[in-house]
Amino acid sequence: MDALADLNLFELPEQQTKISSKVSKALKENPDIRLGFDHCCTCATPLTLSDKSDKTCKACKRVWYCSKECRRQDGEAVLNDEDQASGHSAVMCHLLRLCEIDELVEDPKSTHQSISKEDKKASIDRINSEFESYPATLNVLMDAPCFQPVLTCPKEQKQCPSNGLEDKEGKLRTLTIHIIGATEEAELWGDFKLSHESCRNAGDAYSEALAELASTYSSIHTINLIFVGPSCPEKNRHDVKIIQKGNLNVDGKKRKREDTCELILQTHQSDYDTASLKELPKPDFYVFFNPGFTCPDYNWSIALDVCIQQNLSRRVPFLVTTNTEMEAISDLQYLHQRGYIDDLPATVADIVQDGILEHDKDIVDYNDKHDMFFGENPNSGARVRQSGNMANDLFVKNRWIYGGLFSVITSEAGSNVKKINASSSPKKMKKQNNVQDSKVKTKKKKIIKKNKNSALM
């Protein structure tokens, strides 16, 4: 991302809120504490935000403290300790200022008077890149070897034809993708495009992003993108776009394709359950954008059970994005422990076992022996966001990806999955997640160069 390159960073500093023993004790007593928001970011003292003694960072105005001393301590440089969070460093402050600008630009009620034209343009580019990351991420469907059988051979055919996705009579076929838990504001871009002319239509972006897939697998005649979720538009949509199949490089030779592929975008405002599926065609792929499987505010057991139970005889491919690496690891543990996947990706298995985040984050290992993959999403956007619970933690939407094949579960095993899910109340899940997070957090990789605290103050 340009913002990180300008700051001379190797990668995004995701978890940088300092956790002292005092803060750790406070979090154990009250897991709902929001450090830097309603409690002091340094010592976890409750804040009223109306008391004159409460202090905020004057530069970014995004982190709160109970005193100037706590503000000073949080900004102190951390030297010679690769595992220690950096706190509210100069780099962190600068990135949080970008968060503030982006929120102002995105707010239709804001006049933007305090933002320069250059900063506003850069902000709109960052916001657009976040929206564009949703359709762009679907290109991962072409990259994973475990997805190729679905793209090159229809599920009802025993032998794959040589020319791609055809049915038994050699006719062209439809590729159906269910995007589960979709929202109008995220996957469908919400109202932002209505107030900013520079943001193009979401349907055009999905059409452009899927053009290479349509051209590569020439038998695909129709791609059916079905967005399902209670936060989808109230009125179900059915939009049709035409994808022009361009030049395709095959064996070093370019050949021109004049044919087209129809892209159908449908929305269904409903939960992903047995009742809603009666109206939907069976999927070839499941996609989840930032689902929050381990978030205690959500219950994904019904939707995941449906994904398994409607495909008892085959392992259906799935793709998931998350905002942070830790969230991806926790999600994978959740799916594995509940029997939705047979194995963890090798990299994640090592992390869970050793508690070490030392791995090559620039490369997604698609050749995992368990038909699973995990890594940093090359199609994520450039917009940095602030965590809502820890003020010095940052994330980028869709920055991490994982996927593979769901388990094949018999009816008896399916009932066991239901029992596991039913026994996991939100409070129990939250405790389990905290245990998982503590294991993963045993070591942190240093992700900012040593001169980070001397820049941009």
GROMACS .gro file of C-alpha atoms in nm:
model
  457
    1MET     CA    1   0.000   0.000   0.000
    2ASP     CA    2   0.124   0.349  -0.083
    3ALA     CA    3   0.058   0.476   0.271
    4LEU     CA    4   0.286   0.209   0.415
    5ALA     CA    5   0.554   0.259   0.152
    6ASP     CA    6   0.561   0.632   0.226
    7LEU     CA    7   0.626   0.551   0.593
    8ASN     CA    8   0.899   0.298   0.509
    9LEU     CA    9   0.702   0.010   0.660
   10PHE     CA   10   0.738  -0.358   0.579
   11GLU     CA   11   0.371  -0.427   0.647
   12LEU     CA   12   0.066  -0.297   0.829
   13PRO     CA   13   0.110  -0.272   1.209
   14GLU     CA   14  -0.207  -0.458   1.305
   15GLN     CA   15  -0.186  -0.509   1.684
   16GLN     CA   16   0.013  -0.226   1.844
   17THR     CA   17  -0.188  -0.144   2.159
   18LYS     CA   18   0.037  -0.195   2.461
   19ILE     CA   19  -0.102  -0.440   2.716
   20SER     CA   20   0.054  -0.392   3.060
   21SER     CA   21  -0.014  -0.626   3.350
   22LYS     CA   22  -0.260  -0.370   3.488
   23VAL     CA   23  -0.445  -0.348   3.158
   24SER     CA   24  -0.442  -0.727   3.122
   25LYS     CA   25  -0.603  -0.763   3.465
   26ALA     CA   26  -0.869  -0.505   3.376
   27LEU     CA   27  -0.949  -0.688   3.052
   28LYS     CA   28  -0.993  -1.018   3.236
   29GLU     CA   29  -1.238  -0.852   3.474
   30ASN     CA   30  -1.424  -0.675   3.193
   31PRO     CA   31  -1.360  -0.802   2.836
   32ASP     CA   32  -1.584  -0.525   2.697
   33ILE     CA   33  -1.334  -0.249   2.784
   34ARG     CA   34  -1.249  -0.034   2.481
   35LEU     CA   35  -0.891   0.082   2.532
   36GLY     CA   36  -0.834   0.436   2.411
   37PHE     CA   37  -1.207   0.503   2.376
   38ASP     CA   38  -1.400   0.463   2.702
   39HIS     CA   39  -1.093   0.357   2.904
   40CYS     CA   40  -0.744   0.504   2.914
   41CYS     CA   41  -0.531   0.341   2.646
   42THR     CA   42  -0.234   0.313   2.884
   43CYS     CA   43  -0.378   0.212   3.223
   44ALA     CA   44  -0.743   0.119   3.149
   45THR     CA   45  -0.885   0.382   3.384
   46PRO     CA   46  -1.253   0.450   3.297
   47LEU     CA   47  -1.304   0.776   3.104
   48THR     CA   48  -1.601   1.010   3.098
   49LEU     CA   49  -1.470   1.203   2.794
   50SER     CA   50  -1.632   1.511   2.945
   51ASP     CA   51  -1.382   1.549   3.226
   52LYS     CA   52  -1.116   1.813   3.156
   53SER     CA   53  -0.856   1.574   3.293
   54ASP     CA   54  -0.918   1.329   3.007
   55LYS     CA   55  -0.665   1.377   2.728
   56THR     CA   56  -0.664   1.283   2.362
   57CYS     CA   57  -0.380   1.280   2.113
   58LYS     CA   58  -0.390   1.631   1.968
   59ALA     CA   59  -0.250   1.523   1.634
   60CYS     CA   60  -0.489   1.241   1.535
   61LYS     CA   61  -0.766   1.293   1.793
   62ARG     CA   62  -0.831   0.917   1.784
   63VAL     CA   63  -0.684   0.787   2.113
   64TRP     CA   64  -0.787   0.889   2.467
   65TYR     CA   65  -0.598   0.884   2.798
   66CYS     CA   66  -0.668   0.973   3.159
   67SER     CA   67  -0.364   1.202   3.188
   68LYS     CA   68  -0.073   1.359   3.001
   69GLU     CA   69   0.159   1.110   3.169
   70CYS     CA   70  -0.030   0.815   3.024
   71ARG     CA   71  -0.021   0.982   2.681
   72ARG     CA   72   0.356   1.027   2.715
   73GLN     CA   73   0.410   0.665   2.820
   74ASP     CA   74   0.207   0.531   2.529
   75GLY     CA   75   0.423   0.727   2.285
   76GLU     CA   76   0.756   0.614   2.429
   77ALA     CA   77   0.974   0.426   2.186
   78VAL     CA   78   1.011   0.051   2.235
   79LEU     CA   79   1.374  -0.044   2.176
   80ASN     CA   80   1.533  -0.381   2.106
   81ASP     CA   81   1.219  -0.585   2.161
   82GLU     CA   82   1.069  -0.738   1.850
   83ASP     CA   83   0.776  -0.887   2.040
   84GLN     CA   84   0.655  -0.566   2.207
   85ALA     CA   85   0.373  -0.356   2.066
   86SER     CA   86   0.484  -0.005   1.970
   87GLY     CA   87   0.188   0.182   2.119
   88HIS     CA   88   0.100   0.529   1.991
   89SER     CA   89   0.416   0.587   1.790
   90ALA     CA   90   0.457   0.861   1.531
   91VAL     CA   91   0.378   0.610   1.258
   92MET     CA   92   0.064   0.495   1.434
   93CYS     CA   93  -0.047   0.856   1.484
   94HIS     CA   94   0.000   0.930   1.115
   95LEU     CA   95  -0.202   0.625   1.008
   96LEU     CA   96  -0.479   0.719   1.249
   97ARG     CA   97  -0.488   1.067   1.098
   98LEU     CA   98  -0.556   0.899   0.763
   99CYS     CA   99  -0.843   0.710   0.929
  100GLU     CA  100  -0.986   1.041   1.048
  101ILE     CA  101  -0.962   1.198   0.701
  102ASP     CA  102  -1.124   0.896   0.533
  103GLU     CA  103  -1.418   0.901   0.772
  104LEU     CA  104  -1.472   1.272   0.715
  105VAL     CA  105  -1.459   1.231   0.336
  106GLU     CA  106  -1.698   0.938   0.352
  107ASP     CA  107  -1.946   1.127   0.571
  108PRO     CA  108  -2.203   1.299   0.344
  109LYS     CA  109  -2.272   1.555   0.620
  110SER     CA  110  -1.909   1.666   0.637
  111THR     CA  111  -1.807   1.987   0.461
  112HIS     CA  112  -1.443   1.875   0.427
  113GLN     CA  113  -1.329   2.233   0.493
  114SER     CA  114  -1.032   2.119   0.700
  115ILE     CA  115  -0.910   1.878   0.430
  116SER     CA  116  -0.690   1.990   0.142
  117LYS     CA  117  -0.779   1.897  -0.216
  118GLU     CA  118  -0.479   1.664  -0.237
  119ASP     CA  119  -0.569   1.486   0.087
  120LYS     CA  120  -0.930   1.453  -0.024
  121LYS     CA  121  -0.831   1.301  -0.358
  122ALA     CA  122  -0.595   1.054  -0.187
  123SER     CA  123  -0.870   0.965   0.059
  124ILE     CA  124  -1.124   0.894  -0.216
  125ASP     CA  125  -0.867   0.670  -0.387
  126ARG     CA  126  -0.818   0.475  -0.062
  127ILE     CA  127  -1.193   0.440  -0.006
  128ASN     CA  128  -1.247   0.327  -0.365
  129SER     CA  129  -0.970   0.069  -0.333
  130GLU     CA  130  -1.147  -0.085  -0.033
  131PHE     CA  131  -1.469  -0.124  -0.231
  132GLU     CA  132  -1.280  -0.259  -0.533
  133SER     CA  133  -1.115  -0.524  -0.313
  134TYR     CA  134  -1.441  -0.722  -0.291
  135PRO     CA  135  -1.474  -0.805  -0.662
  136ALA     CA  136  -1.096  -0.820  -0.710
  137THR     CA  137  -1.064  -1.090  -0.442
  138LEU     CA  138  -1.277  -1.326  -0.651
  139ASN     CA  139  -0.973  -1.369  -0.877
  140VAL     CA  140  -0.838  -1.601  -0.606
  141LEU     CA  141  -1.083  -1.860  -0.739
  142MET     CA  142  -0.846  -1.911  -1.034
  143ASP     CA  143  -0.531  -1.938  -0.820
  144ALA     CA  144  -0.602  -2.225  -0.582
  145PRO     CA  145  -0.542  -2.576  -0.726
  146CYS     CA  146  -0.813  -2.720  -0.500
  147PHE     CA  147  -1.066  -2.501  -0.686
  148GLN     CA  148  -0.970  -2.616  -1.036
  149PRO     CA  149  -1.187  -2.931  -1.051
  150VAL     CA  150  -1.498  -2.717  -1.008
  151LEU     CA  151  -1.388  -2.471  -1.276
  152THR     CA  152  -1.281  -2.737  -1.526
  153CYS     CA  153  -1.535  -3.012  -1.467
  154PRO     CA  154  -1.905  -2.991  -1.375
  155LYS     CA  155  -2.002  -3.171  -1.056
  156GLU     CA  156  -2.249  -3.403  -1.232
  157GLN     CA  157  -1.990  -3.540  -1.476
  158LYS     CA  158  -1.755  -3.829  -1.392
  159GLN     CA  159  -1.484  -3.735  -1.642
  160CYS     CA  160  -1.372  -3.380  -1.711
  161PRO     CA  161  -1.397  -3.260  -2.071
  162SER     CA  162  -1.089  -3.109  -2.229
  163ASN     CA  163  -1.247  -2.775  -2.302
  164GLY     CA  164  -1.377  -2.670  -1.961
  165LEU     CA  165  -1.712  -2.628  -1.794
  166GLU     CA  166  -1.956  -2.823  -2.005
  167ASP     CA  167  -2.244  -3.048  -1.919
  168LYS     CA  168  -2.284  -3.404  -2.047
  169GLU     CA  169  -2.397  -3.285  -2.389
  170GLY     CA  170  -2.108  -3.041  -2.424
  171LYS     CA  171  -2.324  -2.735  -2.367
  172LEU     CA  172  -2.208  -2.423  -2.192
  173ARG     CA  173  -2.293  -2.398  -1.824
  174THR     CA  174  -2.344  -2.155  -1.537
  175LEU     CA  175  -2.098  -2.097  -1.254
  176THR     CA  176  -2.287  -2.009  -0.935
  177ILE     CA  177  -2.122  -1.832  -0.642
  178HIS     CA  178  -2.303  -1.766  -0.314
  179ILE     CA  179  -2.167  -1.467  -0.123
  180ILE     CA  180  -2.297  -1.532   0.227
  181GLY     CA  181  -2.351  -1.262   0.488
  182ALA     CA  182  -2.333  -0.987   0.227
  183THR     CA  183  -2.429  -0.631   0.318
  184GLU     CA  184  -2.540  -0.336   0.111
  185GLU     CA  185  -2.267  -0.114   0.261
  186ALA     CA  186  -1.975  -0.349   0.195
  187GLU     CA  187  -1.997  -0.600  -0.091
  188LEU     CA  188  -2.253  -0.383  -0.274
  189TRP     CA  189  -2.079  -0.051  -0.193
  190GLY     CA  190  -2.370   0.119  -0.019
  191ASP     CA  191  -2.441   0.489  -0.068
  192PHE     CA  192  -2.082   0.606  -0.115
  193LYS     CA  193  -2.099   0.581  -0.494
  194LEU     CA  194  -2.406   0.804  -0.492
  195SER     CA  195  -2.222   1.095  -0.333
  196HIS     CA  196  -1.886   1.059  -0.510
  197GLU     CA  197  -1.877   1.053  -0.889
  198SER     CA  198  -1.530   0.896  -0.887
  199CYS     CA  199  -1.670   0.570  -0.750
  200ARG     CA  200  -1.802   0.351  -1.029
  201ASN     CA  201  -2.093   0.111  -1.028
  202ALA     CA  202  -2.036  -0.206  -0.823
  203GLY     CA  203  -2.174  -0.426  -1.100
  204ASP     CA  204  -1.919  -0.291  -1.347
  205ALA     CA  205  -1.639  -0.366  -1.100
  206TYR     CA  206  -1.751  -0.729  -1.055
  207SER     CA  207  -1.784  -0.762  -1.431
  208GLU     CA  208  -1.429  -0.637  -1.488
  209ALA     CA  209  -1.285  -0.848  -1.207
  210LEU     CA  210  -1.437  -1.170  -1.343
  211ALA     CA  211  -1.343  -1.108  -1.707
  212GLU     CA  212  -1.019  -1.306  -1.681
  213LEU     CA  213  -1.196  -1.602  -1.522
  214ALA     CA  214  -1.461  -1.599  -1.794
  215SER     CA  215  -1.195  -1.583  -2.065
  216THR     CA  216  -0.972  -1.849  -1.910
  217TYR     CA  217  -1.254  -2.102  -1.871
  218SER     CA  218  -1.418  -2.062  -2.208
  219SER     CA  219  -1.711  -2.293  -2.138
  220ILE     CA  220  -1.852  -2.058  -1.876
  221HIS     CA  221  -2.152  -1.896  -2.036
  222THR     CA  222  -2.304  -1.739  -1.724
  223ILE     CA  223  -2.164  -1.639  -1.386
  224ASN     CA  224  -2.434  -1.611  -1.122
  225LEU     CA  225  -2.328  -1.401  -0.821
  226ILE     CA  226  -2.586  -1.435  -0.544
  227PHE     CA  227  -2.549  -1.204  -0.244
  228VAL     CA  228  -2.738  -1.334   0.060
  229GLY     CA  229  -2.769  -1.165   0.398
  230PRO     CA  230  -3.013  -0.988   0.629
  231SER     CA  231  -2.836  -0.658   0.551
  232CYS     CA  232  -2.876  -0.685   0.174
  233PRO     CA  233  -3.103  -0.428   0.003
  234GLU     CA  234  -3.464  -0.452   0.117
  235LYS     CA  235  -3.577  -0.489  -0.243
  236ASN     CA  236  -3.408  -0.789  -0.403
  237ARG     CA  237  -3.206  -0.694  -0.709
  238HIS     CA  238  -3.146  -0.881  -1.033
  239ASP     CA  239  -2.890  -0.703  -1.251
  240VAL     CA  240  -2.734  -0.838  -1.569
  241LYS     CA  241  -2.394  -0.738  -1.704
  242ILE     CA  242  -2.219  -0.859  -2.018
  243ILE     CA  243  -1.855  -0.961  -1.985
  244GLN     CA  244  -1.657  -0.925  -2.305
  245LYS     CA  245  -1.407  -1.209  -2.327
  246GLY     CA  246  -1.086  -1.045  -2.441
  247ASN     CA  247  -0.754  -1.174  -2.567
  248LEU     CA  248  -0.634  -1.482  -2.381
  249ASN     CA  249  -0.271  -1.589  -2.377
  250VAL     CA  250  -0.253  -1.966  -2.433
  251ASP     CA  251   0.086  -2.137  -2.468
  252GLY     CA  252   0.245  -1.803  -2.549
  253LYS     CA  253   0.003  -1.730  -2.831
  254LYS     CA  254  -0.273  -1.473  -2.813
  255ARG     CA  255  -0.607  -1.572  -2.952
  256LYS     CA  256  -0.903  -1.341  -2.973
  257ARG     CA  257  -1.244  -1.438  -2.837
  258GLU     CA  258  -1.543  -1.249  -2.964
  259ASP     CA  259  -1.796  -1.430  -2.746
  260THR     CA  260  -1.934  -1.298  -2.421
  261CYS     CA  261  -2.029  -1.418  -2.075
  262GLU     CA  262  -2.339  -1.307  -1.889
  263LEU     CA  263  -2.290  -1.190  -1.531
  264ILE     CA  264  -2.603  -1.200  -1.315
  265LEU     CA  265  -2.595  -1.020  -0.979
  266GLN     CA  266  -2.878  -1.114  -0.745
  267THR     CA  267  -2.945  -1.001  -0.389
  268HIS     CA  268  -3.160  -1.178  -0.131
  269GLN     CA  269  -3.236  -1.012   0.201
  270SER     CA  270  -3.252  -1.317   0.424
  271ASP     CA  271  -3.051  -1.540   0.653
  272TYR     CA  272  -2.865  -1.826   0.486
  273ASP     CA  273  -3.088  -2.111   0.596
  274THR     CA  274  -3.289  -2.398   0.452
  275ALA     CA  275  -3.590  -2.178   0.378
  276SER     CA  276  -3.393  -1.920   0.177
  277LEU     CA  277  -3.213  -2.190  -0.025
  278LYS     CA  278  -3.538  -2.309  -0.179
  279GLU     CA  279  -3.530  -1.999  -0.402
  280LEU     CA  280  -3.159  -2.021  -0.492
  281PRO     CA  281  -2.964  -2.237  -0.739
  282LYS     CA  282  -2.710  -2.470  -0.582
  283PRO     CA  283  -2.365  -2.308  -0.551
  284ASP     CA  284  -2.032  -2.413  -0.699
  285PHE     CA  285  -1.847  -2.186  -0.454
  286TYR     CA  286  -1.914  -2.029  -0.116
  287VAL     CA  287  -1.760  -1.688  -0.042
  288PHE     CA  288  -1.757  -1.510   0.296
  289PHE     CA  289  -1.621  -1.155   0.322
  290ASN     CA  290  -1.509  -1.074   0.679
  291PRO     CA  291  -1.772  -1.301   0.841
  292GLY     CA  292  -1.644  -1.293   1.200
  293PHE     CA  293  -1.705  -1.663   1.268
  294THR     CA  294  -1.563  -1.630   1.620
  295CYS     CA  295  -1.733  -1.300   1.704
  296PRO     CA  296  -1.976  -1.356   1.994
  297ASP     CA  297  -2.221  -1.110   1.835
  298TYR     CA  298  -2.287  -1.349   1.545
  299ASN     CA  299  -2.409  -1.707   1.518
  300TRP     CA  300  -2.283  -1.876   1.203
  301SER     CA  301  -2.372  -2.233   1.295
  302ILE     CA  302  -2.698  -2.248   1.096
  303ALA     CA  303  -2.543  -2.106   0.777
  304LEU     CA  304  -2.237  -2.332   0.799
  305ASP     CA  305  -2.453  -2.637   0.871
  306VAL     CA  306  -2.655  -2.558   0.559
  307CYS     CA  307  -2.335  -2.531   0.351
  308ILE     CA  308  -2.240  -2.882   0.459
  309GLN     CA  309  -2.580  -3.047   0.454
  310GLN     CA  310  -2.682  -2.940   0.105
  311ASN     CA  311  -2.364  -3.103  -0.032
  312LEU     CA  312  -2.338  -3.431   0.159
  313SER     CA  313  -2.178  -3.617  -0.133
  314ARG     CA  314  -1.908  -3.368  -0.230
  315ARG     CA  315  -1.657  -3.126  -0.081
  316VAL     CA  316  -1.758  -2.778  -0.189
  317PRO     CA  317  -1.493  -2.504  -0.225
  318PHE     CA  318  -1.508  -2.198  -0.003
  319LEU     CA  319  -1.316  -1.870   0.019
  320VAL     CA  320  -1.303  -1.642   0.325
  321THR     CA  321  -1.147  -1.301   0.384
  322THR     CA  322  -1.069  -1.147   0.722
  323ASN     CA  323  -0.945  -0.809   0.840
  324THR     CA  324  -0.651  -0.936   1.047
  325GLU     CA  325  -0.421  -1.234   1.056
  326MET     CA  326  -0.525  -1.325   1.409
  327GLU     CA  327  -0.891  -1.328   1.305
  328ALA     CA  328  -0.813  -1.565   1.017
  329ILE     CA  329  -0.628  -1.802   1.248
  330SER     CA  330  -0.911  -1.798   1.504
  331ASP     CA  331  -1.169  -1.857   1.229
  332LEU     CA  332  -0.979  -2.157   1.098
  333GLN     CA  333  -0.955  -2.304   1.447
  334TYR     CA  334  -1.329  -2.252   1.488
  335LEU     CA  335  -1.408  -2.432   1.161
  336HIS     CA  336  -1.167  -2.715   1.236
  337GLN     CA  337  -1.283  -2.775   1.593
  338ARG     CA  338  -1.645  -2.794   1.479
  339GLY     CA  339  -1.579  -3.032   1.193
  340TYR     CA  340  -1.647  -2.799   0.901
  341ILE     CA  341  -1.296  -2.855   0.763
  342ASP     CA  342  -1.082  -3.168   0.794
  343ASP     CA  343  -0.745  -3.000   0.850
  344LEU     CA  344  -0.582  -2.663   0.913
  345PRO     CA  345  -0.352  -2.512   0.651
  346ALA     CA  346   0.004  -2.621   0.732
  347THR     CA  347   0.117  -2.267   0.814
  348VAL     CA  348  -0.171  -2.214   1.057
  349ALA     CA  349  -0.114  -2.553   1.219
  350ASP     CA  350   0.246  -2.448   1.290
  351ILE     CA  351   0.132  -2.112   1.430
  352VAL     CA  352  -0.124  -2.272   1.660
  353GLN     CA  353   0.125  -2.531   1.780
  354ASP     CA  354   0.423  -2.300   1.833
  355GLY     CA  355   0.250  -1.963   1.885
  356ILE     CA  356   0.488  -1.796   1.641
  357LEU     CA  357   0.384  -1.559   1.364
  358GLU     CA  358   0.718  -1.588   1.179
  359HIS     CA  359   0.622  -1.682   0.825
  360ASP     CA  360   0.636  -1.534   0.477
  361LYS     CA  361   0.328  -1.314   0.469
  362ASP     CA  362   0.373  -1.205   0.107
  363ILE     CA  363   0.307  -1.552  -0.036
  364VAL     CA  364  -0.013  -1.758  -0.023
  365ASP     CA  365   0.075  -2.128  -0.019
  366TYR     CA  366  -0.183  -2.282  -0.252
  367ASN     CA  367  -0.006  -2.619  -0.262
  368ASP     CA  368  -0.099  -2.727   0.089
  369LYS     CA  369  -0.130  -3.105   0.115
  370HIS     CA  370  -0.469  -3.068   0.286
  371ASP     CA  371  -0.627  -2.871  -0.002
  372MET     CA  372  -0.629  -2.559   0.215
  373PHE     CA  373  -0.458  -2.221   0.182
  374PHE     CA  374  -0.392  -1.916   0.397
  375GLY     CA  375  -0.206  -1.589   0.349
  376GLU     CA  376  -0.217  -1.219   0.273
  377ASN     CA  377  -0.468  -1.115   0.008
  378PRO     CA  378  -0.291  -0.955  -0.290
  379ASN     CA  379  -0.620  -0.786  -0.386
  380SER     CA  380  -0.688  -0.598  -0.062
  381GLY     CA  381  -0.733  -0.221  -0.070
  382ALA     CA  382  -0.526   0.069   0.062
  383ARG     CA  383  -0.764   0.204   0.325
  384VAL     CA  384  -0.647   0.161   0.685
  385ARG     CA  385  -0.910   0.141   0.958
  386GLN     CA  386  -0.894   0.171   1.337
  387SER     CA  387  -1.007  -0.112   1.561
  388GLY     CA  388  -1.316  -0.035   1.767
  389ASN     CA  389  -1.181  -0.204   2.081
  390MET     CA  390  -0.811  -0.116   2.098
  391ALA     CA  391  -0.727   0.230   1.971
  392ASN     CA  392  -0.372   0.151   1.854
  393ASP     CA  393  -0.479  -0.155   1.655
  394LEU     CA  394  -0.531  -0.119   1.280
  395PHE     CA  395  -0.675  -0.333   1.005
  396VAL     CA  396  -0.747  -0.336   0.633
  397LYS     CA  397  -1.066  -0.500   0.511
  398ASN     CA  398  -1.017  -0.827   0.321
  399ARG     CA  399  -0.642  -0.820   0.393
  400TRP     CA  400  -0.618  -1.191   0.475
  401ILE     CA  401  -0.760  -1.489   0.287
  402TYR     CA  402  -0.801  -1.857   0.349
  403GLY     CA  403  -1.004  -2.129   0.189
  404GLY     CA  404  -1.021  -2.481   0.062
  405LEU     CA  405  -1.284  -2.752   0.068
  406PHE     CA  406  -1.554  -2.803   0.326
  407SER     CA  407  -1.571  -3.145   0.492
  408VAL     CA  408  -1.797  -3.417   0.364
  409ILE     CA  409  -2.020  -3.492   0.660
  410THR     CA  410  -2.258  -3.783   0.688
  411SER     CA  411  -2.604  -3.727   0.836
  412GLU     CA  412  -2.483  -3.876   1.166
  413ALA     CA  413  -2.176  -3.652   1.171
  414GLY     CA  414  -2.396  -3.359   1.077
  415SER     CA  415  -2.602  -3.409   1.389
  416ASN     CA  416  -2.282  -3.410   1.592
  417VAL     CA  417  -2.186  -3.075   1.439
  418LYS     CA  418  -2.523  -2.937   1.544
  419LYS     CA  419  -2.466  -3.056   1.900
  420ILE     CA  420  -2.127  -2.885   1.913
  421ASN     CA  421  -2.274  -2.561   1.783
  422ALA     CA  422  -2.572  -2.574   2.018
  423SER     CA  423  -2.343  -2.615   2.318
  424SER     CA  424  -2.137  -2.309   2.226
  425SER     CA  425  -2.315  -2.014   2.378
  426PRO     CA  426  -2.185  -1.663   2.294
  427LYS     CA  427  -2.020  -1.635   2.637
  428LYS     CA  428  -1.848  -1.973   2.600
  429MET     CA  429  -1.736  -1.884   2.249
  430LYS     CA  430  -1.591  -1.556   2.373
  431LYS     CA  431  -1.386  -1.734   2.639
  432GLN     CA  432  -1.264  -1.987   2.382
  433ASN     CA  433  -1.163  -1.707   2.147
  434ASN     CA  434  -0.969  -1.529   2.422
  435VAL     CA  435  -0.776  -1.850   2.489
  436GLN     CA  436  -0.700  -1.890   2.120
  437ASP     CA  437  -0.587  -1.527   2.090
  438SER     CA  438  -0.355  -1.560   2.389
  439LYS     CA  439  -0.185  -1.860   2.227
  440VAL     CA  440  -0.135  -1.677   1.899
  441LYS     CA  441  -0.016  -1.362   2.075
  442THR     CA  442   0.267  -1.538   2.259
  443LYS     CA  443   0.504  -1.394   2.005
  444LYS     CA  444   0.466  -1.086   1.784
  445LYS     CA  445   0.677  -1.011   1.483
  446LYS     CA  446   0.836  -0.668   1.463
  447ILE     CA  447   0.664  -0.503   1.168
  448ILE     CA  448   0.799  -0.149   1.171
  449LYS     CA  449   1.160  -0.044   1.114
  450LYS     CA  450   1.352   0.075   1.416
  451ASN     CA  451   1.333   0.437   1.311
  452LYS     CA  452   0.951   0.435   1.324
  453ASN     CA  453   0.924   0.663   1.627
  454SER     CA  454   1.135   0.937   1.474
  455ALA     CA  455   0.917   0.983   1.166
  456LEU     CA  456   0.623   1.208   1.097
  457MET     CA  457   0.565   1.350   1.445
   0.00000   0.00000   0.00000
